[in-house]
Short mmCIF file of C-alpha atoms and ligand atoms in Angstrom, two decimals:
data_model
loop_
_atom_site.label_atom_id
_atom_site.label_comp_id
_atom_site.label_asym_id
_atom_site.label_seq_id
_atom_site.Cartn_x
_atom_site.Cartn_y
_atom_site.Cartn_z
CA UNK A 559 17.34 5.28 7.73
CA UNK A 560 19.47 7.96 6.11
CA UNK A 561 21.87 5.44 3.87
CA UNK A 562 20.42 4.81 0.19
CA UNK A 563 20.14 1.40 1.03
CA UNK A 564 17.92 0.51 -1.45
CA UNK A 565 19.94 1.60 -4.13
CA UNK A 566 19.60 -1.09 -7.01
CA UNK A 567 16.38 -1.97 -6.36
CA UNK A 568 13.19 -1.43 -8.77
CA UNK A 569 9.81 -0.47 -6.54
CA UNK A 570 6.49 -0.34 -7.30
CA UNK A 571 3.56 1.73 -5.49
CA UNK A 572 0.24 1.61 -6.57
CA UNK A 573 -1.42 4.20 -6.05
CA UNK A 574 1.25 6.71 -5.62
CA UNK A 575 -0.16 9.52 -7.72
CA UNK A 576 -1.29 11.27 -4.07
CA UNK A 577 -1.78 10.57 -0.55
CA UNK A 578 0.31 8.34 1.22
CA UNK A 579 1.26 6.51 -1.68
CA UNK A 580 3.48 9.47 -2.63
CA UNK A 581 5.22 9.94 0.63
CA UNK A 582 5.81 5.87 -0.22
CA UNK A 583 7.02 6.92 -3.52
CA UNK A 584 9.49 9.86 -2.46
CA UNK A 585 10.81 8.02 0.55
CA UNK A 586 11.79 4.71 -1.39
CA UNK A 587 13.40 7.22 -3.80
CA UNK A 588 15.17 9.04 -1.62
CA UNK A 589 16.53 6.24 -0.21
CA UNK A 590 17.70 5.00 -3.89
CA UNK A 591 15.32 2.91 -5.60
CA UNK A 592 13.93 3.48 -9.01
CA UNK A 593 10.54 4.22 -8.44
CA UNK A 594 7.72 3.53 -10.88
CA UNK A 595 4.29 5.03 -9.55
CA UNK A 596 1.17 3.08 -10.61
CA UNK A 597 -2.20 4.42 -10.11
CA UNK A 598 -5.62 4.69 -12.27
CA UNK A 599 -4.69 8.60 -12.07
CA UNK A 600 -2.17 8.35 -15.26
CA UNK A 601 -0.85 12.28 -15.57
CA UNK A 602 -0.62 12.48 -11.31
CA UNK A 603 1.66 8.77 -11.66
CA UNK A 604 3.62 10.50 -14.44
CA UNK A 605 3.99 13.52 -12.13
CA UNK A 606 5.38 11.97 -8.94
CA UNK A 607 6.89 9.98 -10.89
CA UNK A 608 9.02 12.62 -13.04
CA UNK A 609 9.59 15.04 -9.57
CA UNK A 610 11.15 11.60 -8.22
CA UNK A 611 14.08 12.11 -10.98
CA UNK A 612 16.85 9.22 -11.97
CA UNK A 613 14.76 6.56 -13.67
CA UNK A 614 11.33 6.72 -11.79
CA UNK A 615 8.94 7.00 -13.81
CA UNK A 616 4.91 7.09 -13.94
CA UNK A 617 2.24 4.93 -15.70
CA UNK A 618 -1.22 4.07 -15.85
CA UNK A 619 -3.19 0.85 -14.04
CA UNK A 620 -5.81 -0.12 -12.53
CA UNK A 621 -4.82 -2.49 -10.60
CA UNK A 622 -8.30 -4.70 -10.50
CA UNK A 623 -7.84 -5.53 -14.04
CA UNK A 624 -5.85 -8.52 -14.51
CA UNK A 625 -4.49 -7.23 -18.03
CA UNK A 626 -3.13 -4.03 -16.83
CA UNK A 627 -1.66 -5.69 -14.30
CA UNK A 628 0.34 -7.79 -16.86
CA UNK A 629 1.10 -5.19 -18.96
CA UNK A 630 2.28 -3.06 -16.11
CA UNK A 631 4.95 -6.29 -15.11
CA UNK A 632 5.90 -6.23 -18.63
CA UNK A 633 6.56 -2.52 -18.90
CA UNK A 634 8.55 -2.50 -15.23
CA UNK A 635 10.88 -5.17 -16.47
CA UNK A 636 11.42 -4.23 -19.63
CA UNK A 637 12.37 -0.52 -18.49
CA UNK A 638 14.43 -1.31 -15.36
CA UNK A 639 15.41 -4.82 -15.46
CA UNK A 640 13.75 -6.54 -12.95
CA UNK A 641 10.97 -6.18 -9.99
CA UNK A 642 12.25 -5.99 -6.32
CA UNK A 643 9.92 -4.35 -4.21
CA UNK A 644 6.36 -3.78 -4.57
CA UNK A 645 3.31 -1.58 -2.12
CA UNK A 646 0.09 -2.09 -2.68
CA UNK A 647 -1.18 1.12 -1.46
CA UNK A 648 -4.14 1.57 -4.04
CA UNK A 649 -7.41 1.03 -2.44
CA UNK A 650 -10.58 3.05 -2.41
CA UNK A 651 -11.38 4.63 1.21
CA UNK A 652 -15.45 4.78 1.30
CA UNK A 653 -17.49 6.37 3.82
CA UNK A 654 -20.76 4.92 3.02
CA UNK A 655 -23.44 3.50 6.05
CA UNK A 656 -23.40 -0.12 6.13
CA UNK A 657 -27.32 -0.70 4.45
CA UNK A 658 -26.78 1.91 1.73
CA UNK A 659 -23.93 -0.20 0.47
CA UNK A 660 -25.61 -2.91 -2.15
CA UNK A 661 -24.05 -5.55 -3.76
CA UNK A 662 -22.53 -3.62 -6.47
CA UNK A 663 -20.35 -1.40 -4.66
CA UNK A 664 -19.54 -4.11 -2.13
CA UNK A 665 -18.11 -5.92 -5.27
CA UNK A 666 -16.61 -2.18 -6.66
CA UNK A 667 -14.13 -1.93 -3.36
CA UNK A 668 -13.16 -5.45 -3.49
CA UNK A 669 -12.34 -5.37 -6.79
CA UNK A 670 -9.64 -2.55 -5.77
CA UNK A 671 -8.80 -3.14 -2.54
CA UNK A 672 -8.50 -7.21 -2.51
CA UNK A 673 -8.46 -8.58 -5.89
CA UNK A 674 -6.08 -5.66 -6.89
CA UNK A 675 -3.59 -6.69 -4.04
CA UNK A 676 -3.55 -10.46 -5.33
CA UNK A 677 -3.23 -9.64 -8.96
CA UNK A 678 -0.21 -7.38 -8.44
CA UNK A 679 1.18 -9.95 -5.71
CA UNK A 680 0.69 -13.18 -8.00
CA UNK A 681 2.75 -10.23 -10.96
CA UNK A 682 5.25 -9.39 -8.82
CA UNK A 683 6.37 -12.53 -7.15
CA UNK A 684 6.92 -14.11 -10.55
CA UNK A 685 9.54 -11.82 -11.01
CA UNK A 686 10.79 -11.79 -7.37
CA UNK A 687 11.49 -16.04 -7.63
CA UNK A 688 13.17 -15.54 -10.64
CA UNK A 689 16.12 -13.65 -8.35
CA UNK A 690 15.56 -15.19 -5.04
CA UNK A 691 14.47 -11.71 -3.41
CA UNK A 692 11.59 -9.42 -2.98
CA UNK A 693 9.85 -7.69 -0.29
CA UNK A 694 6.01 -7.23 -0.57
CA UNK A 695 4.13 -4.55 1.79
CA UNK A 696 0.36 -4.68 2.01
CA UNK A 697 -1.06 -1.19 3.30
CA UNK A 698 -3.80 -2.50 5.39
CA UNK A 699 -6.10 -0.06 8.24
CA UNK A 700 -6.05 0.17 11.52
CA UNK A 701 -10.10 0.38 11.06
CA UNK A 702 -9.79 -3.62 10.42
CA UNK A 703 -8.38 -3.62 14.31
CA UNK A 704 -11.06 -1.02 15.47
CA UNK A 705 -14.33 -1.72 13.41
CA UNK A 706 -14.51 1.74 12.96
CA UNK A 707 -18.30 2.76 11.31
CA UNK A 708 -18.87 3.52 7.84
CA UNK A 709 -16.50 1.48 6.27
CA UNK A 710 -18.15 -2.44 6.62
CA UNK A 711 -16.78 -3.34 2.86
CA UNK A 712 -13.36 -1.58 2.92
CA UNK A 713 -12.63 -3.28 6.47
CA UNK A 714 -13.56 -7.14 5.34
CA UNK A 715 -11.40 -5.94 2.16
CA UNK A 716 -8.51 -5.09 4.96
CA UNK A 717 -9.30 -7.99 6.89
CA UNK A 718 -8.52 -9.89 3.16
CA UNK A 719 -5.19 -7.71 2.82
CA UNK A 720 -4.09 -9.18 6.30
CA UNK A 721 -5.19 -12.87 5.76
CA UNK A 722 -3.46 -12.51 2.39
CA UNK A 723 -0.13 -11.09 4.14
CA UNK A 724 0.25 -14.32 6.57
CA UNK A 725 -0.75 -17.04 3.96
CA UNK A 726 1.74 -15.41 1.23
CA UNK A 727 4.31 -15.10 3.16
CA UNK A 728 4.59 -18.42 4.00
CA UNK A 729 3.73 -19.22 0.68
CA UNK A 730 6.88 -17.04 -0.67
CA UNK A 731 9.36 -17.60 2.63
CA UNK A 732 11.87 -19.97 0.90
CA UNK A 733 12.20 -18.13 -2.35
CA UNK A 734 14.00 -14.97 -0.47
CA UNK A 735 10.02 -12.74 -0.06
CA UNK A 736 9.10 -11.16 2.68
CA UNK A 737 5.17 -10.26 3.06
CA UNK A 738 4.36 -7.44 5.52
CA UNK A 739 1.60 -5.56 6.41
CA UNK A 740 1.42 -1.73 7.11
CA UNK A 741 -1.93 -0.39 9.00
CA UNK A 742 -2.26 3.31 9.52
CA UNK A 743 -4.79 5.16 11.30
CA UNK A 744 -6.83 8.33 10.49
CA UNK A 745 -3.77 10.08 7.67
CA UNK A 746 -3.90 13.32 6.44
CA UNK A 747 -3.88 12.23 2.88
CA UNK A 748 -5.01 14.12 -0.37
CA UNK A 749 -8.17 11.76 -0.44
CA UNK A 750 -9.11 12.16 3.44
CA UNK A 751 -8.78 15.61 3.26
CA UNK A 752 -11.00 16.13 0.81
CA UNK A 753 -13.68 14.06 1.73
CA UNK A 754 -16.11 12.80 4.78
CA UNK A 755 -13.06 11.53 6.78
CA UNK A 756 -11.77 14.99 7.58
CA UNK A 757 -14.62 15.45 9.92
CA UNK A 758 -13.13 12.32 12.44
CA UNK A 759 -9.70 14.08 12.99
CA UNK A 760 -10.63 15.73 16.60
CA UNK A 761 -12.39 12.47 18.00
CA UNK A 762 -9.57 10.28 16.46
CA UNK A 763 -6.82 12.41 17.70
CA UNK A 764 -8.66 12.20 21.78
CA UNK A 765 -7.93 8.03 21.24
CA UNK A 766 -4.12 8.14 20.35
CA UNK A 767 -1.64 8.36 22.74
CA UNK A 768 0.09 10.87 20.42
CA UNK A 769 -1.74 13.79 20.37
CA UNK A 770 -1.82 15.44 16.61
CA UNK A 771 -2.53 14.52 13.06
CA UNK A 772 -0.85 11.47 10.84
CA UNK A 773 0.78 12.85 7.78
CA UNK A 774 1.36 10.65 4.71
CA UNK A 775 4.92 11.19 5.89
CA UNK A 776 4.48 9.34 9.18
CA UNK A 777 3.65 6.33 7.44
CA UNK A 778 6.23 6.11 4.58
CA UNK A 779 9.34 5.23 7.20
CA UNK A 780 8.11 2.06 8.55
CA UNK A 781 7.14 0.91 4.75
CA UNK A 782 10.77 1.65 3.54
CA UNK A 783 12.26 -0.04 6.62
CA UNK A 784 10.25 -3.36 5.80
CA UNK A 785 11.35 -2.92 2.08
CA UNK A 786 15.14 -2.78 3.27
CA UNK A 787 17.49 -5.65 3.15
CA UNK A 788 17.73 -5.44 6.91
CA UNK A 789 14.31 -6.24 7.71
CA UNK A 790 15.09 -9.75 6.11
CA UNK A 791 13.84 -11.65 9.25
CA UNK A 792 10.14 -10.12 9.12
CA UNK A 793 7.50 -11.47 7.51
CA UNK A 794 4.08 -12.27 7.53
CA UNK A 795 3.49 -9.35 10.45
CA UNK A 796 0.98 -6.06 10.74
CA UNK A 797 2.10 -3.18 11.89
CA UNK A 798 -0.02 -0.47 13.56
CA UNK A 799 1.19 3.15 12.71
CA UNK A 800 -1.08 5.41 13.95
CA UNK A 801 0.20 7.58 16.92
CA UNK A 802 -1.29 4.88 19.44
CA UNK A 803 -4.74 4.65 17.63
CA UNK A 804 -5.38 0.90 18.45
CA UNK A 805 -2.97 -0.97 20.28
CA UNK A 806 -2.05 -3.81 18.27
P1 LIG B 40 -6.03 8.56 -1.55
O1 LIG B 40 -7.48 8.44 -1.88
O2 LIG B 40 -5.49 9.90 -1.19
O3 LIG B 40 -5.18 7.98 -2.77
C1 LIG B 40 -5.48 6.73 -3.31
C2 LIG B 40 -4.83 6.61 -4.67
O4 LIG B 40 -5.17 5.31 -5.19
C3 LIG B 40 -5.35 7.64 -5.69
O5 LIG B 40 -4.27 8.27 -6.34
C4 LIG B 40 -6.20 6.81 -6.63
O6 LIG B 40 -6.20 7.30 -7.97
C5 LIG B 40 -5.52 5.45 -6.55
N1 LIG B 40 -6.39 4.36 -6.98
C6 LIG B 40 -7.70 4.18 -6.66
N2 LIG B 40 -8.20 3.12 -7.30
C7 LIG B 40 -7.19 2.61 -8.05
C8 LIG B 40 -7.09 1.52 -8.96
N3 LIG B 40 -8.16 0.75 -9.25
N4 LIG B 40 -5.89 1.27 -9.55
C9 LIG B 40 -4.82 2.07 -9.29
N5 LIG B 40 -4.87 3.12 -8.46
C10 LIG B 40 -6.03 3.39 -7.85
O7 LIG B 40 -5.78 7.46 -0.43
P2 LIG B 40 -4.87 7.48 0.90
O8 LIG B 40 -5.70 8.04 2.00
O9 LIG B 40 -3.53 8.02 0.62
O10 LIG B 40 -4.78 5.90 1.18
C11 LIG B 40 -3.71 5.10 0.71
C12 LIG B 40 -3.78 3.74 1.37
O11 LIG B 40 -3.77 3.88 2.78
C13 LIG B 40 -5.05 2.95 1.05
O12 LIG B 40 -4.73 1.57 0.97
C14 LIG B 40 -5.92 3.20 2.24
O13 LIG B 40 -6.88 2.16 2.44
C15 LIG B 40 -4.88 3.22 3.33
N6 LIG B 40 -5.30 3.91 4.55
C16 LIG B 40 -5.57 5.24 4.53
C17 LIG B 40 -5.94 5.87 5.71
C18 LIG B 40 -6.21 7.34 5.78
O14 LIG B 40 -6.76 7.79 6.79
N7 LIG B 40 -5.81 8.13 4.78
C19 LIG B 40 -6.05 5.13 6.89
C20 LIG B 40 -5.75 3.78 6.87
C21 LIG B 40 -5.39 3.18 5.68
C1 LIG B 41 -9.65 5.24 11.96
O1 LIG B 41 -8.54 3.43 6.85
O2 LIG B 41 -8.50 3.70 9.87
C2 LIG B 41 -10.86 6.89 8.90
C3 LIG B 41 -10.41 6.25 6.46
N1 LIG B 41 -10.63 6.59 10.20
O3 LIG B 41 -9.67 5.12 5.96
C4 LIG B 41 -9.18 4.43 7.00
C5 LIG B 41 -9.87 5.52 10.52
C6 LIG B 41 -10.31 6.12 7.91
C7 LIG B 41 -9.29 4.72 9.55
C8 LIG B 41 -9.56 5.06 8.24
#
């Protein structure tokens, strides 16, 4: 999509201080929303955020914390007006073997990556009924598809973040909200890079049908599609992006 068809239109991504949460950021932006980019990492939101230019802006949340994530809808309105679009992108990606994960870090990754994803949906939509639009997009994993090892907590987490997709969506279909999923594969994001993950790219890469590396930027065109106008007649689905990964 080359047109700034989103032009208008206020978008939130969590976690959009790296990774593929800023590809989201910068290809919502370039296609002409206003951009606000939440994530725990204040000074790396307030970075994207300012290269994004117009009125995109940065801010602080963590978006497990039911108070920031009320201040955060109050701060977004007040600034820009209203609440159109909203990614939850912000999760935390473990690698961790299943029996050295006890109950406390079980509970740390849900907190993030499902009870962060309601609390900034049940925000959100609030705002979204009040104009009789919105588009929601869940990033999800293709590991919830493939079971992939190391990652038992994060994938039940996913598995939540896809559950929660379907139900919402026909929760929010009359009031003009579409809820869609996004699952990518193995990315070459900030956080992967730099951390246990890095070491699956060969094996990962002999499974896809397209032979190379995902780049945050791979991922950030099928999120702004589903956040367009004209994918008005989606909702509730998961899409696979992941050069072939899992075939879904
Ligand atoms: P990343 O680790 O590079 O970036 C994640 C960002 O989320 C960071 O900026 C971090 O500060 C922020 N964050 C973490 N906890 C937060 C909280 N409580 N509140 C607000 N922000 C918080 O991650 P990434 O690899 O770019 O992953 C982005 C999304 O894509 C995640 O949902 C992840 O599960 C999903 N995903 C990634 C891959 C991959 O291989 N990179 C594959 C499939 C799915
Ligand atoms: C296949 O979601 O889907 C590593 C790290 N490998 O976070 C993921 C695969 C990772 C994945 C993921």
């Amino acid at each position: 999509m080359e047109r700034k068809v989103l032009e208008g239109r206020t978008a939130v991504v969590t976690g959009g201080a790296q990774g593929i949460g800023a590809a989201i950021a910068r290809d919502l932006a370039a296609h002409g929303a206003t951009v606000v980019v939440a994530d725990l990492n204040r000074s790396g939101a307030e970075r994207v955020g300012n290269e994004l230019g117009g009125d995109c802006f940065g801010l602080g949340v963590d978006v497990g914390d039911e108070a920031q994530v009320a201040g955060l809808c109050t701060e977004v309105t007040a600034r820009t007006g209203r609440w159109d679009i909203l990614v939850n992108n912000a999760a935390i990606v473990p690698f961790t073997s299943w029996d050295a994960v006890d109950f406390r870090e079980w509970r740390r990754i849900m907190r993030v990556n499902l009870d962060g994803v309601f609390l900034m949906c049940r925000s959100a939509s609030d705002e979204m009924r009040k104009r009789g639009y919105g588009r929601i997009v869940n990033i999800a994993s293709n590991a919830f598809f493939a079971g992939t090892p190391n990652m038992a907590a994060y994938i039940a987490a996913k598995g939540g973040v896809v559950g929660f997709t379907r139900a919402l969506a026909t929760e929010l279909g009359t009031f003009g909200i579409t809820v869609n999923a996004v699952s990518p594969g193995l990315t070459a994001s900030d956080g992967v890079l730099g951390g246990p993950h890095a070491a699956s790219f060969d094996f990962v890469q002999s499974l896809q049908a397209i032979k190379r590396r995902g780049e945050p930027e791979d991922i950030a065109p099928v999120v702004t599609f589903l956040c367009s106008e004209e994918a008005r007649w989606v909702t509730g689905s998961t899409f696979n992006v992941d050069g072939g990964h899992v075939r879904h």
